[in-house]
PDB file of C-alpha atoms in Angstrom:
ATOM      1  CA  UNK P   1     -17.855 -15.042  16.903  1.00 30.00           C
ATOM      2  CA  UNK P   2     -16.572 -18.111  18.712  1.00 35.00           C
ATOM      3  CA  UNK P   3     -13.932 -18.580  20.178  1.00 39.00           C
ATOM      4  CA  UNK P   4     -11.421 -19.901  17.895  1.00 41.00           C
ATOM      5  CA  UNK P   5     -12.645 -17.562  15.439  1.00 45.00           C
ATOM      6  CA  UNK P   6     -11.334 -14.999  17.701  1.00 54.00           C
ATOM      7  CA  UNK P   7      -8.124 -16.623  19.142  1.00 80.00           C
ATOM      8  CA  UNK P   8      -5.347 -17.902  18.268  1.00 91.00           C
ATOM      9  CA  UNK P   9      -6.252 -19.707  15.130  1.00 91.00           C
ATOM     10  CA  UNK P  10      -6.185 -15.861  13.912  1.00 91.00           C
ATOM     11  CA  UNK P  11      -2.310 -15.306  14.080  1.00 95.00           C
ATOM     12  CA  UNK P  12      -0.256 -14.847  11.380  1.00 95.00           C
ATOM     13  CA  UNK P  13       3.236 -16.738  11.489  1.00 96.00           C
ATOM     14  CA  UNK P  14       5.953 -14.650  12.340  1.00 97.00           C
ATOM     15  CA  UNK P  15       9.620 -14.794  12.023  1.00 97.00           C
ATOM     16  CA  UNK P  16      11.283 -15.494  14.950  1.00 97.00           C
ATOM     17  CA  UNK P  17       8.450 -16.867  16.836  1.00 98.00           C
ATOM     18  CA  UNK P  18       6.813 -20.160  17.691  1.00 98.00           C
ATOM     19  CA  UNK P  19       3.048 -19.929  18.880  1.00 98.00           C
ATOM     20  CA  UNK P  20       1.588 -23.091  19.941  1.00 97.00           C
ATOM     21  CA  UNK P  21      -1.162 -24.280  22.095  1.00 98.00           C
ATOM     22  CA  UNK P  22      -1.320 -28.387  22.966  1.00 97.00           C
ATOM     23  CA  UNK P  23      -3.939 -29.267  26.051  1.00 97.00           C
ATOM     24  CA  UNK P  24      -4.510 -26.088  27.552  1.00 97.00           C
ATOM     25  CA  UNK P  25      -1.230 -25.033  27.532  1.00 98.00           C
ATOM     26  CA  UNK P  26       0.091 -22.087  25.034  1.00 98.00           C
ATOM     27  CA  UNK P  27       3.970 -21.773  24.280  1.00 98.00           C
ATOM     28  CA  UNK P  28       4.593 -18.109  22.608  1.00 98.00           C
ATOM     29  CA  UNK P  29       8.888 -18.973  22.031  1.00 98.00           C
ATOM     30  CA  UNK P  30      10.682 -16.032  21.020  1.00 98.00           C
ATOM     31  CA  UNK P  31      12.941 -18.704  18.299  1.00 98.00           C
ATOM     32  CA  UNK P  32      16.062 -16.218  17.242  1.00 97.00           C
ATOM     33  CA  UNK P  33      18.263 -18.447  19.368  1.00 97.00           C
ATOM     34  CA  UNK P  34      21.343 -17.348  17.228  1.00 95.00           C
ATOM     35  CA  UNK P  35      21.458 -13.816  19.090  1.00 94.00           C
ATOM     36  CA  UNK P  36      20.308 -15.241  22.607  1.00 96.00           C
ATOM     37  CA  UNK P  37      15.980 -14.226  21.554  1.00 97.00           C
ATOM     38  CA  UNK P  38      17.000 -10.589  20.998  1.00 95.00           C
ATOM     39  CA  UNK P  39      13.607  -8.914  19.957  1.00 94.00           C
ATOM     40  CA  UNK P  40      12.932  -7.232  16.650  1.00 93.00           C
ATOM     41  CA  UNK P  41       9.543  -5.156  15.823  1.00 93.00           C
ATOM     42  CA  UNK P  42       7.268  -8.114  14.268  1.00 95.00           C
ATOM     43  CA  UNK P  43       8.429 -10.414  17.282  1.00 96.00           C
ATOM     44  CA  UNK P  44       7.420  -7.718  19.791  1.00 96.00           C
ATOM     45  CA  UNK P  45       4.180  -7.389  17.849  1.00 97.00           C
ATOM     46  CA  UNK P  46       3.474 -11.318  17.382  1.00 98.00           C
ATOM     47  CA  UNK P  47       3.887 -11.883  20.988  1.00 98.00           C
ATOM     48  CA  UNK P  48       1.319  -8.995  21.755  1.00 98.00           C
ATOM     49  CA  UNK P  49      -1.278 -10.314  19.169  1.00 98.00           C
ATOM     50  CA  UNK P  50      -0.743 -13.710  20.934  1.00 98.00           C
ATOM     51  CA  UNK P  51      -1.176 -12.547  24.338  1.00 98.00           C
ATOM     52  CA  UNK P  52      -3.850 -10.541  23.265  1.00 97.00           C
ATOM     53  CA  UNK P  53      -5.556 -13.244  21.261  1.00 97.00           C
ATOM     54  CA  UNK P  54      -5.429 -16.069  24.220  1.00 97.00           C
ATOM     55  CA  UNK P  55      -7.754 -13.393  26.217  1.00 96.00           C
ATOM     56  CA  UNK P  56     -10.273 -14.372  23.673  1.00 93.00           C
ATOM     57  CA  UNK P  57      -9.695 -18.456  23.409  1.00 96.00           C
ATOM     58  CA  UNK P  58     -11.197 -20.632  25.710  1.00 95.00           C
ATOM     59  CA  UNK P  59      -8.788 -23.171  25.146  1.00 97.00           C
ATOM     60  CA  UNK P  60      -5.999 -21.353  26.886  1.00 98.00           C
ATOM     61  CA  UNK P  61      -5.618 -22.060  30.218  1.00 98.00           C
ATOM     62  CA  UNK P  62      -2.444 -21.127  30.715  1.00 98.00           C
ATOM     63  CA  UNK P  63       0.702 -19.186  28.998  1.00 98.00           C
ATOM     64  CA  UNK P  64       4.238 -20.264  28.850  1.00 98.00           C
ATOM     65  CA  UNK P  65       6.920 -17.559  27.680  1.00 98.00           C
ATOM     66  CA  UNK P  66      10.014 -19.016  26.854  1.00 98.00           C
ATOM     67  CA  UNK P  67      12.982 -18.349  24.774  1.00 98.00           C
ATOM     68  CA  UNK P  68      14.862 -20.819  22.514  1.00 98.00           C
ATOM     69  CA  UNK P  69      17.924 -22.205  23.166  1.00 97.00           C
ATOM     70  CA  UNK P  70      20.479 -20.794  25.995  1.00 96.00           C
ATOM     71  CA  UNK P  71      18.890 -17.854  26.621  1.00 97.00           C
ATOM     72  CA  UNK P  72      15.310 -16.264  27.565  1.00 98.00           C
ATOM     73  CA  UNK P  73      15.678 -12.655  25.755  1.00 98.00           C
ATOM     74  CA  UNK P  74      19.038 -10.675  25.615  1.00 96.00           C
ATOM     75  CA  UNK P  75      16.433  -7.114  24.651  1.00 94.00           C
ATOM     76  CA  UNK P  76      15.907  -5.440  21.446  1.00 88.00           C
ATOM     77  CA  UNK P  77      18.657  -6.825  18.672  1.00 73.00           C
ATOM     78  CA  UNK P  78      18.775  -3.963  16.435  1.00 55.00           C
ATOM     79  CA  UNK P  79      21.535  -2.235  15.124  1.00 57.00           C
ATOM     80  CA  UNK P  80      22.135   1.351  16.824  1.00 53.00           C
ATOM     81  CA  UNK P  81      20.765   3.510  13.365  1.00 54.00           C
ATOM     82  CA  UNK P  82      17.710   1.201  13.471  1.00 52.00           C
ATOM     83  CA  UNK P  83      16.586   1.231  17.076  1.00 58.00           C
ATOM     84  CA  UNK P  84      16.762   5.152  17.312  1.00 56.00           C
ATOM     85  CA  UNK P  85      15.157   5.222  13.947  1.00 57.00           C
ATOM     86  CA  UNK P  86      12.183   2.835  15.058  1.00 71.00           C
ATOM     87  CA  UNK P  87      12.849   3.589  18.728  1.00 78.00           C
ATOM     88  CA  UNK P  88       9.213   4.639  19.652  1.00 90.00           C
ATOM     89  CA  UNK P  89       7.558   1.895  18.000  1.00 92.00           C
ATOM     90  CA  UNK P  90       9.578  -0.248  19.801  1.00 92.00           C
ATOM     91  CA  UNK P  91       8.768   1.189  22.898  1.00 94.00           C
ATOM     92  CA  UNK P  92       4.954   0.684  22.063  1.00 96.00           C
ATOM     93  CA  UNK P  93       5.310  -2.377  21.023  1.00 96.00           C
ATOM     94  CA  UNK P  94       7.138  -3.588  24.467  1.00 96.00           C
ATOM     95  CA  UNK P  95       4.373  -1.267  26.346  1.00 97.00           C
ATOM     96  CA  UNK P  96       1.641  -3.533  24.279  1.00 98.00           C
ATOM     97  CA  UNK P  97       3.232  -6.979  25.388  1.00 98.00           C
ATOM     98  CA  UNK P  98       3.620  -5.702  29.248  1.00 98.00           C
ATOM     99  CA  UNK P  99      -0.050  -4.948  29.418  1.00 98.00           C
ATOM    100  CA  UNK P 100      -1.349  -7.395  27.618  1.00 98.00           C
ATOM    101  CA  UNK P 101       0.409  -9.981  29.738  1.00 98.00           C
ATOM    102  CA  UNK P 102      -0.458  -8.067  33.052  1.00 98.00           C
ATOM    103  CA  UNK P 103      -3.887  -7.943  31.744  1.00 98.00           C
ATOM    104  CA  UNK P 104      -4.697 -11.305  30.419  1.00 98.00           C
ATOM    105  CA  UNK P 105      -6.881 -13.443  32.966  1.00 98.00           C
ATOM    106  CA  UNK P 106      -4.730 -16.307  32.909  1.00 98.00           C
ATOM    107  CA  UNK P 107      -1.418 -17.088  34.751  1.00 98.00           C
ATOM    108  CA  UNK P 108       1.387 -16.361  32.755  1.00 98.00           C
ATOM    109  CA  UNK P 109       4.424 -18.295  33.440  1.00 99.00           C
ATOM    110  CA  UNK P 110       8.359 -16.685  32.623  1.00 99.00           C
ATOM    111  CA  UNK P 111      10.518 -19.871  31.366  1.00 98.00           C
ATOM    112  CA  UNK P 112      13.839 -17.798  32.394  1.00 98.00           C
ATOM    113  CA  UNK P 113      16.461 -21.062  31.218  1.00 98.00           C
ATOM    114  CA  UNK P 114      19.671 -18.576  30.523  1.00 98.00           C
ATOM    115  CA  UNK P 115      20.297 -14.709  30.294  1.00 98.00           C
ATOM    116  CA  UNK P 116      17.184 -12.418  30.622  1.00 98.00           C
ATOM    117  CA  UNK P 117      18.606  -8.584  29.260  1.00 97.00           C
ATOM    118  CA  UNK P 118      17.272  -5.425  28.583  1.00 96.00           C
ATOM    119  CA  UNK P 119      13.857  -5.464  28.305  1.00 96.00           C
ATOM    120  CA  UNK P 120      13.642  -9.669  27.876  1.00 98.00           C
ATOM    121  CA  UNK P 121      14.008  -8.665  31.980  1.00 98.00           C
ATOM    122  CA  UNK P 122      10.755  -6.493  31.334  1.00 98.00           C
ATOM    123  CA  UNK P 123       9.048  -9.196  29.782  1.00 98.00           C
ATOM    124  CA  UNK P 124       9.604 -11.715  32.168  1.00 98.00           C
ATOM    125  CA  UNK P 125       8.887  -9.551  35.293  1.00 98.00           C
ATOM    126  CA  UNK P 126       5.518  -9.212  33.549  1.00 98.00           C
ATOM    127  CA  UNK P 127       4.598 -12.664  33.825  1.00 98.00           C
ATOM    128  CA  UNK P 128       3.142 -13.906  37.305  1.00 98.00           C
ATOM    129  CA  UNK P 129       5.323 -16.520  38.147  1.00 98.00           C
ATOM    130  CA  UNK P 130       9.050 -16.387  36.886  1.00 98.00           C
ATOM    131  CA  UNK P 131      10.980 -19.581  36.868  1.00 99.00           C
ATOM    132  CA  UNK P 132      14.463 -19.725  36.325  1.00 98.00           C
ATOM    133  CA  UNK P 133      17.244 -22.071  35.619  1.00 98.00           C
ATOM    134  CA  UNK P 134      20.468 -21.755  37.932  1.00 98.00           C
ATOM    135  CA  UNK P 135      22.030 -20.533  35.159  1.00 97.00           C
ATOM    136  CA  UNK P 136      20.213 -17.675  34.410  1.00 98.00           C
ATOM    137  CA  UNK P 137      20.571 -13.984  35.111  1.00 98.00           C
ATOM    138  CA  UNK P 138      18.917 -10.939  34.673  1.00 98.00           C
ATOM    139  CA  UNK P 139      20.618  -8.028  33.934  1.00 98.00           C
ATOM    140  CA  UNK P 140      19.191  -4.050  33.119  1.00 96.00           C
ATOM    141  CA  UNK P 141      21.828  -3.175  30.633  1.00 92.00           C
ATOM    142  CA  UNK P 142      20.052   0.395  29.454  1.00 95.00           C
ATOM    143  CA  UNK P 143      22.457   2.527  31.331  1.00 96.00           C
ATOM    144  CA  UNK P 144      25.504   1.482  29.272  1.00 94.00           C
ATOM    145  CA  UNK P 145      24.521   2.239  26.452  1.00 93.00           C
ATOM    146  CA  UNK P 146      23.256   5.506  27.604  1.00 95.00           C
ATOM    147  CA  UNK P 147      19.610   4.605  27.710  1.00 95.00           C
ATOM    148  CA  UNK P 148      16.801   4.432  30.793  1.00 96.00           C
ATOM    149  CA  UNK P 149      14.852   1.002  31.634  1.00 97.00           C
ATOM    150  CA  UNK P 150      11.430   0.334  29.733  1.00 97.00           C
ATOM    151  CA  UNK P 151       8.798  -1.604  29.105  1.00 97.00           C
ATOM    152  CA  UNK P 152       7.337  -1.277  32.065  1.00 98.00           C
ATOM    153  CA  UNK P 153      10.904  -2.428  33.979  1.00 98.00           C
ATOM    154  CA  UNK P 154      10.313   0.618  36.153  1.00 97.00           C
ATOM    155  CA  UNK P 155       7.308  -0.195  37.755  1.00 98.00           C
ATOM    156  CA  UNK P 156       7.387  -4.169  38.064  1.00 98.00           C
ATOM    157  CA  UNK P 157      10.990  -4.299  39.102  1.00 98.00           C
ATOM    158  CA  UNK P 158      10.635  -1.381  42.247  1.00 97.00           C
ATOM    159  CA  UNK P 159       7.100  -3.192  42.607  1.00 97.00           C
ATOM    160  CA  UNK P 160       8.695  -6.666  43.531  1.00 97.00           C
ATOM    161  CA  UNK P 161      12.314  -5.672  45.404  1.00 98.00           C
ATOM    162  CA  UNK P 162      11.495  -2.087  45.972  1.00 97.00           C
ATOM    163  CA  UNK P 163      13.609   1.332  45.147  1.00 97.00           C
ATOM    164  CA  UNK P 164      17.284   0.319  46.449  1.00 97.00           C
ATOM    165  CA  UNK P 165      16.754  -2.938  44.523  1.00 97.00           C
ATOM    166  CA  UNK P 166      15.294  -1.068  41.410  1.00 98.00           C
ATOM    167  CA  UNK P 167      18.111   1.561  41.438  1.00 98.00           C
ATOM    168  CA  UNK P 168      21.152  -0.710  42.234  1.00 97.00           C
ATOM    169  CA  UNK P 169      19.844  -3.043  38.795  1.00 98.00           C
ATOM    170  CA  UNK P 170      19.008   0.169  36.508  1.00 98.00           C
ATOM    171  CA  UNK P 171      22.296   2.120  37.599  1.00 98.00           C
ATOM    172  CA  UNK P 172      25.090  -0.591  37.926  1.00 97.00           C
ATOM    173  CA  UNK P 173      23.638  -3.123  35.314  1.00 96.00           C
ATOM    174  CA  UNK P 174      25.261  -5.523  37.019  1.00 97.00           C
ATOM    175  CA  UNK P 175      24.461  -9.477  36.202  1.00 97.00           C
ATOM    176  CA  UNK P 176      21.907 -10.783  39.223  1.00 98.00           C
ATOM    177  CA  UNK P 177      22.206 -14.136  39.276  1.00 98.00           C
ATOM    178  CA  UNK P 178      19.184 -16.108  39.472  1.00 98.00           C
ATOM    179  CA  UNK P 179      20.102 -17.448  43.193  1.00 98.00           C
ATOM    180  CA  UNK P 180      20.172 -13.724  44.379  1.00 98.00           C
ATOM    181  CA  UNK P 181      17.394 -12.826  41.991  1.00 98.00           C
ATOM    182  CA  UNK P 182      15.101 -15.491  44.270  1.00 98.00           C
ATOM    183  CA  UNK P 183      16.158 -13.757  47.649  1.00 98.00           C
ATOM    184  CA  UNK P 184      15.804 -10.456  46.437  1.00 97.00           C
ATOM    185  CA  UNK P 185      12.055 -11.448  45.998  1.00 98.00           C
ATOM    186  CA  UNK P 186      12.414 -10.522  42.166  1.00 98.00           C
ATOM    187  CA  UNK P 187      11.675 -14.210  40.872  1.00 98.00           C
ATOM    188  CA  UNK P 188       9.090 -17.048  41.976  1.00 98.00           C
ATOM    189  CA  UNK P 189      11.732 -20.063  42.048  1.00 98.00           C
ATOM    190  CA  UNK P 190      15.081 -21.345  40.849  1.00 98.00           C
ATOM    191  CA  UNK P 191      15.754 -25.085  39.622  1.00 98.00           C
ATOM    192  CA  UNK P 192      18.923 -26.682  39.024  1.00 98.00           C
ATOM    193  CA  UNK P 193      19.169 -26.779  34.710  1.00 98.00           C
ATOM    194  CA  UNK P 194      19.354 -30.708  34.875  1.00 98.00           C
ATOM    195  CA  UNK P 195      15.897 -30.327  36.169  1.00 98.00           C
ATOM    196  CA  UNK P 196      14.443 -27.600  34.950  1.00 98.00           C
ATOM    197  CA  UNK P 197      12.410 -28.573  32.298  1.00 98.00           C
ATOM    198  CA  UNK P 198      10.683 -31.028  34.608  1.00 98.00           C
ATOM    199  CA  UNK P 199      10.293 -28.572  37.738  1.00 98.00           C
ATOM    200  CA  UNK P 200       8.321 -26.034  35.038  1.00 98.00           C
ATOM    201  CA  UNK P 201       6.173 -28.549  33.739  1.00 98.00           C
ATOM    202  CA  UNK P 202       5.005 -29.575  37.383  1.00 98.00           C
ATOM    203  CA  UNK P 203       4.336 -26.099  37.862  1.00 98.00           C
ATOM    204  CA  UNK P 204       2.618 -25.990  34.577  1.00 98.00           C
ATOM    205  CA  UNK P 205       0.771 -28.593  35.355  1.00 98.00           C
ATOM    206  CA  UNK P 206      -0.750 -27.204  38.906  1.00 97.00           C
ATOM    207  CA  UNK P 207      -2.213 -24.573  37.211  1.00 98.00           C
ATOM    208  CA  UNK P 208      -3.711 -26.189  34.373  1.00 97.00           C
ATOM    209  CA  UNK P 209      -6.126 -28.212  36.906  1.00 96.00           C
ATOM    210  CA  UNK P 210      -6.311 -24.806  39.032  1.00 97.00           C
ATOM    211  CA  UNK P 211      -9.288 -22.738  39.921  1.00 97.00           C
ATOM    212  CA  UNK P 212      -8.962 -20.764  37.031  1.00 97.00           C
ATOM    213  CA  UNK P 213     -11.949 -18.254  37.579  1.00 97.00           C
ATOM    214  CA  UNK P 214     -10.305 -17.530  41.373  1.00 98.00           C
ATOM    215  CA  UNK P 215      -6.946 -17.541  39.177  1.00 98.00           C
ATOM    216  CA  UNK P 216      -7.804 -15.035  37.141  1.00 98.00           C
ATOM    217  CA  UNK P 217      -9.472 -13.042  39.976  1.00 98.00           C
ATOM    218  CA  UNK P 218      -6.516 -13.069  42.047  1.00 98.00           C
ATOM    219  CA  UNK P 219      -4.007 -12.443  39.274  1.00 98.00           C
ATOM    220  CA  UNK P 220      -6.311  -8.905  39.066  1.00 98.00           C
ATOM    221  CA  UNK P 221      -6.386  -7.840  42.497  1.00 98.00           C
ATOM    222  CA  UNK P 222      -2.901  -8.575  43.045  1.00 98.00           C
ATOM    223  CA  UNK P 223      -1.608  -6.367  39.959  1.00 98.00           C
ATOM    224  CA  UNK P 224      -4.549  -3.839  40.749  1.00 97.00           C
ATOM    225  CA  UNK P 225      -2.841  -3.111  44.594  1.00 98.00           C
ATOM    226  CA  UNK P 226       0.768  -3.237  43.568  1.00 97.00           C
ATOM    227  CA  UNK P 227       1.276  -2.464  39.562  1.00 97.00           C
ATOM    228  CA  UNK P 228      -0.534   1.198  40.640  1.00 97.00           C
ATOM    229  CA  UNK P 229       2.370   2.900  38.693  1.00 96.00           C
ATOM    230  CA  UNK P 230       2.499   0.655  35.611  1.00 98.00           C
ATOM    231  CA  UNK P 231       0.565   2.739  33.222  1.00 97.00           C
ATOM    232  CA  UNK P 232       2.588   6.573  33.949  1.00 98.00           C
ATOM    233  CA  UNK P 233       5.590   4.443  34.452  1.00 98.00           C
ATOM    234  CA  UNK P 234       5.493   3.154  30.337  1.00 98.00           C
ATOM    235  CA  UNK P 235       4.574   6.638  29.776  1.00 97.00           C
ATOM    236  CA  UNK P 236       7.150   8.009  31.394  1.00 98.00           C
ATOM    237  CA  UNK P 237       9.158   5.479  30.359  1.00 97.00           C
ATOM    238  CA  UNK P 238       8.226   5.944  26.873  1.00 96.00           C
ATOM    239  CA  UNK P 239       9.432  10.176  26.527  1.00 96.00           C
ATOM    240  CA  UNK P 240      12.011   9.204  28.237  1.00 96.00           C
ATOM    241  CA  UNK P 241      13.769   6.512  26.359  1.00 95.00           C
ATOM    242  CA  UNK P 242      12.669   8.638  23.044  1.00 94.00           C
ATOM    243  CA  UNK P 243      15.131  11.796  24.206  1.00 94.00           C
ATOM    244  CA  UNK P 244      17.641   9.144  25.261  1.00 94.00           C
ATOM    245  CA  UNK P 245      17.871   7.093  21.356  1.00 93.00           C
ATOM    246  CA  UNK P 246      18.355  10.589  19.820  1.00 91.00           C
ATOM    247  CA  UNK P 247      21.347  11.801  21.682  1.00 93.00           C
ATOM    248  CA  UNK P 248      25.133  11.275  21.110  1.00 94.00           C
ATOM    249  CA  UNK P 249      25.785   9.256  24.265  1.00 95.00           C
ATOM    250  CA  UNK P 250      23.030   6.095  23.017  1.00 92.00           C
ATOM    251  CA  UNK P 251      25.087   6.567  19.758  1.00 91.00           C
ATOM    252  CA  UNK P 252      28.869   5.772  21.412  1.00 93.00           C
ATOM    253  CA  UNK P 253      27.322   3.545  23.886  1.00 92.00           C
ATOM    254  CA  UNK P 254      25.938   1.236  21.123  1.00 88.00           C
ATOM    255  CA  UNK P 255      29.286   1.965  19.041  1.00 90.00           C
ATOM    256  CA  UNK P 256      31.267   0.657  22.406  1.00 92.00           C
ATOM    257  CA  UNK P 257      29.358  -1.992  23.084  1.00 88.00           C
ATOM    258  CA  UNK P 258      29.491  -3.558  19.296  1.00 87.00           C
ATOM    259  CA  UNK P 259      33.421  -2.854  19.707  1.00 92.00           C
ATOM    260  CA  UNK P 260      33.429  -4.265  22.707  1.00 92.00           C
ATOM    261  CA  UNK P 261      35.256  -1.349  24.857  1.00 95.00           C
ATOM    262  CA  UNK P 262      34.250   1.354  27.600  1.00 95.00           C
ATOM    263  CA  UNK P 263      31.815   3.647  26.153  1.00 95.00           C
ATOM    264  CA  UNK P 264      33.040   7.847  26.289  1.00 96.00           C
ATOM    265  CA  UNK P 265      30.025   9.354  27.389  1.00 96.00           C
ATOM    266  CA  UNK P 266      29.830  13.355  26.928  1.00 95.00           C
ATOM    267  CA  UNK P 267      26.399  13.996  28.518  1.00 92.00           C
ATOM    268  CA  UNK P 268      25.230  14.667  25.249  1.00 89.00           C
TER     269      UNK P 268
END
C-alpha cells in the first residue's frame, strides 16, 4: 500500500471540517465558525481519522490545528439531552484525537487565534507547540455545568503548569488570558492578532525544513517522560465524566448556562 493509498487521500469529507494538505503542510480546520468551532461527534471523529491518517502519508511534514473564524474551539456544541445521551462516545472520540495527536511523529502545531473552551483547551494542549493570538483565552468551563475536565485536560494541563495551576483552571473556570497562559508555562508563544498569521507561518515554516526524523524522536521522548499519566488519566477521565452527564446537576448546569443565569446545584 503506498502511501497516499493509506493517507489522507482516504478521508471522507465531513461537515464542519476542512482537511487540506499544500507543500508539506496539513490544515485539519474545525469550520463551524457560527458557534465559535464547537465540536460535534463526526468532527471529533474526522479530526481523529486525519490525525491518524497523516501517520501514514509521507507528504505530511507537519500539522496545523486551527479553528475558523474568531475562535479556536469553544468544546462540545451539543444540546444538554444529546451530550448525556452520546456522552461516552464523545468522550472516546476526544480520547482518540488526544492520542492520536500525542502519538503522531510529526510536530503538531495549536493555531489558538480566539477562545479555546472546554475540551477545544484539551485539544490544543495536545499539540506540541501552542500559538496564540493576544486575544485568545483558554478557559476549563466543565465545573459549571457540573461536569469534570476530559480529553486528556487532566494530564497535559497538570503536566505543563503543574497541580495548583491544574486545580485553580478546572475549579474556578476562570478565563486565562493568553498573556498569563504564556507565563504560566501552559502555551509556547503569544503574537499580537495584527501579526499573527505571519508569526505562525514563520514557525510553520522552521519546522517544515526541520530535522524531522530527530523531530519526531524528540516529540516521543518528551511525551514518554512527562505525559506518564495520559492514558489512566482519559480513563479516569472517561467514568468519570460518564457519572457526571447522568446526574441532575449536568442537567441545571446546561439549563443555566443556555438561560444564561447561576446554575442551582443540589449535589445530585
Amino acid at each position: 500500500m503506498t502511501a497516499i493509498d493509506s493517507g489522507i487521500d482516504t478521508l471522507a469529507p465531513v461537515d464542519g471540517l476542512s482537511v487540506t494538505l499544500a507543500d508539506g503542510v496539513l490544515s485539519v480546520t474545525i469550520d463551524r465558525a457560527e458557534s465559535l468551532n464547537s465540536l460535534t461527534l463526526p468532527v471529533f471523529e474526522g479530526i481523529a481519522d486525519a490525525m491518524e491518517q497523516a501517520a501514514n502519508d509521507s507528504r505530511v511534514k507537519v500539522v496545523r490545528l486551527g479553528g475558523a473564524g474568531r475562535g479556536f474551539c469553544s468544546g462540545a456544541g451539543m444540546g444538554a439531552d444529546d451530550v448525556a445521551g452520546a456522552g461516552d462516545e464523545l468522550i472516546l472520540a476526544a480520547n482518540r484525537v488526544v492520542r492520536a495527536i500525542a502519538t503522531l511523529p510529526r510536530p503538531v502545531v495549536a493555531v489558538v487565534q480566539g477562545p479555546a473552551a472546554g475540551v477545544g483547551v484539551s485539544l490544543a494542549l495536545a499539540c506540541d507547540l501552542v500559538l496564540a493570538s493576544d486575544k485568545a483565552f483558554f478557559m476549563l468551563a466543565f465545573t459549571k455545568i457540573g461536569l469534570m475536565p476530559d480529553g486528556g485536560a487532566s494530564a497535559l494541563i497538570a503536566a505543563a503548569i503543574g497541580r495548583i495551576g491544574a486545580m485553580r483552571m478546572a475549579l474556578l473556570a476562570e478565563r486565562l488570558p493568553a498573556a498569563d497562559a504564556l507565563a504560566s508555562g501552559l502555551i509556547t508563544a503569544v503574537y499580537p492578532a495584527d501579526d499573527f498569521e505571519t508569526e505562525v507561518d514563520k514557525v510553520v515554516s522552521g519546522l517544515l525544513t526541520g530535522p524531522a526524523v530527530a523531530f519526531a524522536k524528540t516529540k516521543h521522548a518528551i511525551n514518554a517522560a512527562t505525559l506518564t499519566e495520559l492514558e489512566a488519566a482519559l480513563q479516569r477521565e472517561l467514568e468519570g465524566q460518564s457519572v457526571l452527564l447522568k446526574s441532575r446537576d449536568f442537567r441545571e448546569g446546561a439549563t443555566a448556562f443556555q438561560q444564561r443565569r447561576t446554575p442551582n446545584f443540589t449535589d445530585s
